[in-house]
């Protein structure tokens, strides 16, 4: 079922959804089920699976020359989505990115997803990989999520890359996109980021999932600005608790967002690992309660591979 239908059917009750990483190469599918089993008890409406592009590493050969190898630490997004749908009968949502895909690769991936009965996609550009200074699109691929949306909406009306195809099957994907309450790191300002977000909506996005934030006011302001610009699709807040001391620096560094002073100071004062976790979880519970009072369509938890923290928070707020 489409995310938009899940929201409609919930009739104002906020959905619970989670986002996981596919297993590391070398692990089996049970690693995913182990993460998901405790969360499935809480009836998630859908489960997102992130996509991880291949990186390049260089190794010296015996003759002294460098050889380039392609490595993908977490392959298997599409297969894990299929496994989740089969095992739990819950909608799985693969993340689909521009990076590393030609338009033909994208079309083939979408055909697979359609055959597998996947109804939803989270459509993204993808981040630069380590060997890139800034994002480099694949030759013959897409430079922005908006271009990828255009390809999907074309397939949704039966238009494949080969325009000589006759009576081709129209797909019917529901399209989610990313939104950034504290703006995307490359954007010169929030207004310009919202201009491009609106473009994604005009091209066919059906719902937005936000980057994580720790200050609800950032989300409230973001929603207000979106509505003023006639961006009227559901905006699902992305949620993650801060649970370690190191995240005081790694979260702002990796996700380009601010941590509220009150939260950061309390963590800074505490020396105890368990206490820091408690502080972060308690902060997140308060955040979720306030977001539910605001009337959010759902709470989307970035669980990564840690289901215990997400479970604690969800049990306290649902
Ligand atoms: P875009 O919408 O293309 O925007 C990128 C930048 O370009 C922004 O600054 C925007 O303002 C600007 N822009 C947008 N359209 C245009 C245009 N037409 N012309 C000029 N400028 C434009 N990454 C992964 O690799 N795998 C994942 O699974 C993954 N999951 C994510 C899930 C969520 C909920 C979020 C919020 C992010 C996720 N990311 C993931 C990270 C994401 O790929 C990065 O944040 C990436 O840098 C931007 O992706 P986007 O889809 O927002 O890009």
Coordinates of N, CA and C in Angstrom, one line a residue, residues 38-216:
X38 N 11.9 -6.9 17.2 CA 11.3 -6.1 18.3 C 10.5 -5.0 17.8
X39 N 10.8 -4.4 16.7 CA 10.1 -3.2 16.2 C 8.8 -3.6 15.5
X40 N 8.8 -4.8 14.9 CA 7.6 -5.2 14.2 C 6.4 -5.4 15.2
X41 N 6.8 -5.7 16.5 CA 5.7 -5.8 17.5 C 4.9 -4.5 17.7
X42 N 5.6 -3.4 17.3 CA 4.9 -2.1 17.4 C 4.1 -1.7 16.1
X43 N 4.0 -2.6 15.2 CA 3.2 -2.4 14.0 C 3.7 -1.2 13.1
X44 N 4.9 -1.2 12.6 CA 5.3 -0.1 11.7 C 4.4 -0.1 10.5
X45 N 4.1 1.0 10.0 CA 3.3 1.1 8.7 C 4.2 0.7 7.6
X46 N 5.5 1.1 7.6 CA 6.4 0.8 6.6 C 7.8 0.8 7.1
X47 N 8.7 0.1 6.4 CA 10.1 0.0 6.8 C 11.0 0.5 5.6
X48 N 11.7 1.5 5.8 CA 12.7 2.0 4.8 C 14.0 1.2 4.8
X49 N 14.6 1.0 3.7 CA 15.9 0.4 3.6 C 16.8 1.3 2.8
X50 N 17.9 1.8 3.4 CA 18.8 2.7 2.8 C 19.5 2.1 1.6
X51 N 20.1 2.9 0.7 CA 20.9 2.4 -0.4 C 22.3 2.9 -0.3
X52 N 23.2 2.0 -0.5 CA 24.7 2.4 -0.3 C 25.4 2.2 -1.6
X53 N 25.9 3.3 -2.1 CA 26.6 3.3 -3.4 C 28.0 2.6 -3.3
X54 N 28.5 2.1 -4.4 CA 29.8 1.5 -4.3 C 30.9 2.6 -4.1
X55 N 31.9 2.2 -3.4 CA 33.1 3.1 -3.2 C 34.2 2.5 -4.1
X56 N 35.3 3.3 -4.3 CA 36.5 2.8 -5.0 C 37.7 2.7 -4.1
X57 N 38.4 1.6 -4.0 CA 39.7 1.6 -3.3 C 40.8 1.2 -4.3
X58 N 42.0 1.7 -3.9 CA 43.1 1.4 -4.8 C 44.1 0.5 -4.0
X59 N 44.5 -0.7 -4.6 CA 45.5 -1.6 -4.0 C 46.6 -1.7 -4.9
X60 N 47.8 -1.8 -4.2 CA 49.0 -2.0 -5.1 C 49.2 -3.5 -5.5
X61 N 49.4 -3.7 -6.8 CA 49.6 -5.1 -7.2 C 51.1 -5.4 -7.1
X62 N 51.5 -6.7 -7.3 CA 52.9 -7.1 -7.1 C 53.8 -6.4 -8.1
X63 N 53.3 -6.0 -9.2 CA 54.1 -5.2 -10.2 C 54.2 -3.8 -9.8
X64 N 53.7 -3.4 -8.7 CA 53.8 -2.0 -8.2 C 52.7 -1.1 -8.7
X65 N 52.0 -1.6 -9.7 CA 50.9 -0.7 -10.2 C 49.7 -0.7 -9.3
X66 N 49.0 0.4 -9.3 CA 47.7 0.5 -8.5 C 46.6 -0.1 -9.3
X67 N 45.8 -0.9 -8.6 CA 44.5 -1.4 -9.3 C 43.3 -0.8 -8.5
X68 N 42.3 -0.4 -9.3 CA 41.1 0.1 -8.7 C 40.1 -1.0 -8.5
X69 N 39.6 -1.1 -7.2 CA 38.6 -2.1 -6.9 C 37.3 -1.4 -6.5
X70 N 36.2 -2.0 -6.9 CA 34.9 -1.5 -6.5 C 34.4 -2.2 -5.2
X71 N 34.1 -1.5 -4.2 CA 33.6 -2.2 -3.0 C 32.2 -1.6 -2.6
X72 N 31.3 -2.4 -2.2 CA 30.1 -2.0 -1.7 C 29.9 -2.7 -0.3
X73 N 29.9 -1.9 0.8 CA 29.9 -2.5 2.1 C 28.5 -3.1 2.4
X74 N 27.5 -2.4 1.9 CA 26.1 -2.9 2.2 C 25.3 -3.0 0.9
X75 N 25.5 -4.1 0.2 CA 24.7 -4.4 -1.0 C 23.3 -4.9 -0.5
X76 N 22.4 -5.1 -1.5 CA 21.2 -5.9 -1.2 C 20.0 -5.1 -0.8
X77 N 19.9 -3.8 -1.1 CA 18.7 -3.1 -0.7 C 17.4 -3.7 -1.3
X78 N 17.5 -3.9 -2.5 CA 16.2 -4.4 -3.2 C 15.8 -5.8 -2.7
X79 N 16.8 -6.7 -2.5 CA 16.5 -8.0 -2.0 C 16.0 -8.0 -0.6
X80 N 16.6 -7.1 0.2 CA 16.2 -7.0 1.6 C 14.7 -6.5 1.7
X81 N 14.4 -5.6 0.8 CA 13.0 -5.1 0.8 C 12.1 -6.2 0.5
X82 N 12.4 -7.0 -0.5 CA 11.6 -8.2 -0.9 C 11.5 -9.1 0.3
X83 N 12.6 -9.4 1.0 CA 12.6 -10.3 2.1 C 11.7 -9.8 3.2
X84 N 11.8 -8.5 3.5 CA 10.9 -7.9 4.5 C 9.5 -8.0 4.2
X85 N 9.1 -7.7 3.0 CA 7.7 -7.8 2.6 C 7.2 -9.3 2.7
X86 N 8.0 -10.2 2.3 CA 7.6 -11.6 2.4 C 7.5 -12.1 3.8
X87 N 8.5 -11.7 4.6 CA 8.5 -12.2 6.0 C 7.5 -11.6 6.9
X88 N 7.3 -10.3 6.8 CA 6.5 -9.6 7.8 C 5.2 -9.1 7.2
X89 N 5.0 -9.2 5.9 CA 3.8 -8.6 5.2 C 3.7 -7.1 5.6
X90 N 4.8 -6.4 5.6 CA 4.8 -5.0 5.9 C 5.4 -4.3 4.7
X91 N 4.9 -3.1 4.3 CA 5.5 -2.4 3.1 C 7.0 -2.1 3.4
X92 N 7.8 -2.4 2.5 CA 9.2 -2.1 2.5 C 9.5 -1.0 1.5
X93 N 10.3 0.0 1.8 CA 10.5 1.1 0.9 C 12.0 1.2 0.6
X94 N 12.4 0.9 -0.6 CA 13.8 1.0 -0.9 C 14.2 2.5 -1.2
X95 N 15.4 2.9 -0.8 CA 15.8 4.2 -1.2 C 16.5 4.1 -2.6
X96 N 16.2 5.0 -3.4 CA 16.7 4.9 -4.8 C 17.5 6.2 -5.0
X97 N 18.8 6.0 -5.4 CA 19.6 7.2 -5.6 C 20.0 7.4 -7.0
X98 N 20.5 8.7 -7.3 CA 21.0 9.0 -8.6 C 22.4 8.4 -8.8
X99 N 23.3 8.6 -7.7 CA 24.7 8.3 -7.8 C 24.9 6.9 -8.2
X100 N 25.8 6.7 -9.2 CA 26.2 5.3 -9.6 C 25.2 4.7 -10.6
X101 N 24.1 5.3 -10.9 CA 23.1 4.7 -11.8 C 23.0 5.5 -13.2
X102 N 23.1 4.8 -14.3 CA 22.7 5.4 -15.5 C 21.1 5.4 -15.6
X103 N 20.5 6.1 -16.5 CA 19.1 6.0 -16.6 C 18.6 4.6 -16.9
X104 N 19.4 3.9 -17.7 CA 19.1 2.5 -18.0 C 19.1 1.6 -16.8
X105 N 20.2 1.8 -15.9 CA 20.3 1.0 -14.7 C 19.0 1.3 -13.8
X106 N 18.6 2.6 -13.8 CA 17.5 3.0 -13.0 C 16.2 2.4 -13.5
X107 N 16.1 2.4 -14.8 CA 14.9 1.7 -15.4 C 14.8 0.3 -15.0
X108 N 15.9 -0.4 -15.1 CA 16.0 -1.9 -14.8 C 15.7 -2.1 -13.3
X109 N 16.2 -1.2 -12.5 CA 15.9 -1.3 -11.0 C 14.4 -1.2 -10.7
X110 N 13.8 -0.2 -11.4 CA 12.4 0.1 -11.2 C 11.5 -1.1 -11.7
X111 N 12.0 -1.7 -12.8 CA 11.2 -2.8 -13.3 C 11.3 -4.0 -12.3
X112 N 12.5 -4.2 -11.7 CA 12.6 -5.3 -10.7 C 11.7 -4.9 -9.5
X113 N 11.7 -3.7 -9.0 CA 10.9 -3.3 -7.9 C 9.4 -3.4 -8.1
X114 N 9.0 -3.1 -9.3 CA 7.6 -3.2 -9.7 C 7.2 -4.7 -9.7
X115 N 8.0 -5.5 -10.3 CA 7.7 -7.0 -10.3 C 7.7 -7.5 -8.9
X116 N 8.4 -7.0 -8.0 CA 8.5 -7.5 -6.6 C 7.3 -7.0 -5.7
X117 N 6.5 -6.1 -6.3 CA 5.3 -5.6 -5.6 C 5.7 -4.5 -4.6
X118 N 6.7 -3.7 -4.9 CA 7.1 -2.6 -4.1 C 6.2 -1.4 -4.6
X119 N 5.5 -0.7 -3.6 CA 4.6 0.4 -4.0 C 5.3 1.7 -3.8
X120 N 6.3 1.8 -3.0 CA 6.8 3.1 -2.6 C 8.3 3.2 -2.8
X121 N 8.8 4.4 -3.1 CA 10.2 4.6 -3.2 C 10.6 5.9 -2.5
X122 N 11.8 6.0 -1.8 CA 12.3 7.2 -1.3 C 13.4 7.6 -2.3
X123 N 13.1 8.7 -3.0 CA 14.0 9.1 -4.2 C 15.0 10.2 -3.8
X124 N 16.2 9.9 -4.0 CA 17.3 10.8 -3.4 C 18.4 11.0 -4.5
X125 N 19.2 12.0 -4.3 CA 20.3 12.2 -5.1 C 21.5 11.3 -4.7
X126 N 21.7 11.2 -3.4 CA 22.8 10.5 -2.8 C 23.9 11.4 -2.5
X127 N 24.7 11.1 -1.5 CA 25.9 11.9 -1.1 C 27.1 11.6 -2.0
X128 N 28.0 12.6 -2.0 CA 29.3 12.2 -2.7 C 30.0 11.0 -2.0
X129 N 30.6 10.1 -2.8 CA 31.4 9.1 -2.1 C 32.7 9.6 -1.7
X130 N 33.5 8.8 -0.9 CA 34.7 9.4 -0.3 C 35.7 9.9 -1.3
X131 N 35.8 9.2 -2.5 CA 36.7 9.7 -3.5 C 36.3 10.9 -4.3
X132 N 35.1 11.4 -4.0 CA 34.6 12.6 -4.7 C 34.6 13.8 -3.7
X133 N 35.0 15.0 -4.3 CA 35.0 16.2 -3.4 C 33.5 16.7 -3.3
X134 N 32.8 16.6 -4.5 CA 31.4 16.9 -4.5 C 30.7 15.9 -5.3
X135 N 29.4 15.8 -5.2 CA 28.6 14.8 -5.9 C 28.9 14.8 -7.4
X136 N 29.2 13.6 -8.0 CA 29.4 13.5 -9.4 C 28.4 12.5 -10.0
X137 N 27.5 13.0 -10.9 CA 26.5 12.1 -11.4 C 27.2 11.1 -12.3
X138 N 26.6 9.9 -12.5 CA 27.0 8.9 -13.4 C 26.9 9.5 -14.8
X139 N 27.8 9.1 -15.7 CA 27.6 9.6 -17.1 C 26.3 8.9 -17.6
X140 N 25.4 9.7 -18.1 CA 24.1 9.1 -18.6 C 23.1 8.9 -17.4
X141 N 23.4 9.5 -16.3 CA 22.5 9.4 -15.1 C 21.9 10.7 -14.7
X142 N 21.5 10.8 -13.5 CA 20.8 12.0 -13.0 C 21.6 12.8 -12.1
X143 N 21.5 14.1 -12.2 CA 22.3 15.0 -11.3 C 21.6 15.4 -10.0
X144 N 20.2 15.3 -10.1 CA 19.4 15.7 -8.9 C 18.2 14.7 -8.8
X145 N 17.7 14.7 -7.5 CA 16.6 13.8 -7.3 C 15.4 14.2 -8.2
X146 N 15.3 15.5 -8.5 CA 14.1 15.9 -9.4 C 14.2 15.2 -10.7
X147 N 15.4 15.0 -11.3 CA 15.5 14.3 -12.6 C 15.0 12.8 -12.4
X148 N 15.4 12.3 -11.3 CA 15.0 10.8 -11.1 C 13.5 10.7 -10.9
X149 N 12.9 11.8 -10.3 CA 11.4 11.8 -10.1 C 10.8 11.8 -11.5
X150 N 11.4 12.6 -12.4 CA 10.8 12.7 -13.7 C 10.8 11.3 -14.4
X151 N 11.9 10.6 -14.3 CA 12.0 9.3 -14.9 C 10.9 8.3 -14.3
X152 N 10.7 8.4 -13.0 CA 9.7 7.5 -12.3 C 8.3 7.9 -12.7
X153 N 8.0 9.2 -12.8 CA 6.7 9.6 -13.2 C 6.4 9.3 -14.6
X154 N 7.4 9.3 -15.5 CA 7.3 8.8 -16.9 C 6.9 7.3 -16.8
X155 N 7.6 6.5 -16.1 CA 7.2 5.1 -16.0 C 5.9 4.9 -15.4
X156 N 5.5 5.8 -14.5 CA 4.1 5.7 -13.9 C 3.0 5.9 -15.0
X157 N 3.4 6.5 -16.1 CA 2.4 6.6 -17.2 C 2.8 5.7 -18.4
X158 N 3.7 4.8 -18.1 CA 4.0 3.8 -19.1 C 5.1 4.2 -20.1
X159 N 5.8 5.3 -19.8 CA 6.8 5.8 -20.8 C 8.2 5.3 -20.3
X160 N 8.7 4.3 -21.1 CA 10.0 3.8 -20.8 C 11.0 4.6 -21.7
X161 N 12.3 4.3 -21.4 CA 13.4 5.0 -22.2 C 13.3 4.7 -23.7
X162 N 12.9 3.4 -24.0 CA 12.7 3.0 -25.4 C 11.3 3.5 -25.8
X163 N 11.2 4.6 -26.6 CA 9.9 5.1 -26.9 C 9.2 4.3 -28.0
X164 N 9.9 3.3 -28.5 CA 9.2 2.4 -29.5 C 8.4 1.3 -28.8
X165 N 8.5 1.2 -27.5 CA 7.8 0.1 -26.8 C 6.3 0.4 -27.0
X166 N 5.6 -0.7 -27.3 CA 4.1 -0.5 -27.5 C 3.4 -1.1 -26.3
X167 N 2.3 -0.5 -26.0 CA 1.4 -0.9 -24.9 C 2.1 -1.3 -23.7
X168 N 3.0 -0.5 -23.2 CA 3.9 -0.9 -22.1 C 3.1 -0.7 -20.8
X169 N 3.5 -1.5 -19.8 CA 2.8 -1.5 -18.5 C 3.2 -0.2 -17.7
X170 N 2.2 0.5 -17.2 CA 2.4 1.7 -16.4 C 2.7 1.3 -15.0
X171 N 3.7 1.8 -14.4 CA 3.9 1.5 -13.0 C 3.1 2.5 -12.1
X172 N 3.1 2.3 -10.8 CA 2.3 3.2 -10.0 C 3.0 3.4 -8.6
X173 N 4.3 3.9 -8.7 CA 5.0 4.2 -7.5 C 4.6 5.4 -6.8
X174 N 4.5 5.3 -5.5 CA 4.3 6.5 -4.6 C 5.7 7.0 -4.3
X175 N 5.9 8.3 -4.5 CA 7.3 8.9 -4.4 C 7.5 9.7 -3.2
X176 N 8.5 9.3 -2.3 CA 8.9 10.1 -1.2 C 10.2 10.9 -1.5
X177 N 10.4 12.0 -1.0 CA 11.6 12.8 -1.2 C 12.1 13.3 0.2
X178 N 13.4 13.7 0.2 CA 14.0 14.3 1.4 C 13.7 15.8 1.5
X179 N 13.6 16.2 2.8 CA 13.4 17.7 3.1 C 14.4 18.0 4.2
X180 N 14.9 19.2 4.3 CA 15.9 19.5 5.3 C 15.4 20.8 6.1
X181 N 14.9 20.6 7.3 CA 14.5 21.7 8.1 C 15.6 22.7 8.4
X182 N 16.8 22.2 8.4 CA 18.0 23.1 8.7 C 18.8 23.3 7.4
X183 N 18.1 23.1 6.3 CA 18.6 23.2 4.9 C 19.7 22.2 4.5
X184 N 19.7 21.9 3.2 CA 20.7 20.9 2.7 C 22.0 21.6 2.7
X185 N 23.1 20.9 3.0 CA 24.4 21.5 3.3 C 24.9 22.3 2.1
X186 N 24.5 21.9 0.8 CA 25.1 22.6 -0.3 C 24.3 23.8 -0.7
X187 N 23.1 24.0 -0.1 CA 22.2 25.1 -0.5 C 22.7 26.4 0.1
X188 N 22.7 27.5 -0.7 CA 23.2 28.7 -0.1 C 22.2 29.3 1.0
X189 N 21.0 28.9 1.0 CA 20.0 29.3 2.0 C 18.8 28.5 2.0
X190 N 18.0 28.5 3.0 CA 16.8 27.7 3.1 C 15.8 28.0 2.0
X191 N 15.7 29.3 1.7 CA 14.7 29.7 0.6 C 15.0 28.9 -0.7
X192 N 16.3 28.9 -1.0 CA 16.6 28.2 -2.3 C 16.4 26.7 -2.2
X193 N 16.7 26.2 -1.1 CA 16.5 24.7 -0.9 C 15.0 24.4 -1.0
X194 N 14.2 25.3 -0.4 CA 12.7 25.1 -0.5 C 12.2 25.3 -2.0
X195 N 12.9 26.2 -2.7 CA 12.5 26.4 -4.1 C 12.7 25.0 -4.9
X196 N 13.8 24.3 -4.6 CA 14.0 23.0 -5.3 C 13.1 21.9 -4.7
X197 N 12.8 22.0 -3.4 CA 11.9 21.0 -2.8 C 10.5 21.2 -3.5
X198 N 10.1 22.4 -3.7 CA 8.8 22.6 -4.4 C 8.9 22.0 -5.8
X199 N 10.0 22.2 -6.5 CA 10.2 21.6 -7.8 C 10.0 20.1 -7.8
X200 N 10.5 19.5 -6.7 CA 10.4 18.0 -6.6 C 8.9 17.6 -6.4
X201 N 8.2 18.5 -5.7 CA 6.7 18.2 -5.5 C 6.0 18.4 -6.8
X202 N 6.3 19.5 -7.5 CA 5.6 19.7 -8.8 C 5.8 18.6 -9.8
X203 N 7.0 18.0 -9.7 CA 7.3 16.9 -10.6 C 6.7 15.6 -10.2
X204 N 6.1 15.5 -9.0 CA 5.4 14.3 -8.7 C 5.7 13.7 -7.3
X205 N 6.5 14.3 -6.5 CA 6.7 13.8 -5.1 C 5.3 13.7 -4.4
X206 N 5.1 12.6 -3.6 CA 3.8 12.5 -2.9 C 4.0 12.8 -1.4
X207 N 5.2 12.6 -0.9 CA 5.4 12.9 0.5 C 6.8 13.2 0.8
X208 N 7.1 13.9 1.9 CA 8.5 14.3 2.3 C 8.8 13.6 3.6
X209 N 10.1 13.1 3.7 CA 10.6 12.7 5.0 C 11.8 13.7 5.3
X210 N 11.8 14.2 6.5 CA 12.8 15.2 6.8 C 14.1 14.5 7.3
X211 N 15.2 15.3 7.1 CA 16.4 15.0 7.8 C 16.1 15.0 9.3
X212 N 16.9 14.3 10.1 CA 16.7 14.4 11.6 C 16.9 15.9 12.1
X213 N 16.3 16.2 13.2 CA 16.5 17.5 13.9 C 16.3 17.2 15.4
X214 N 16.8 18.1 16.2 CA 16.7 17.9 17.6 C 16.0 19.1 18.3
X215 N 15.6 20.1 17.5 CA 14.9 21.2 18.0 C 13.6 21.3 17.2
X216 N 12.5 20.9 17.8 CA 11.2 20.9 17.1 C 10.8 22.2 16.3

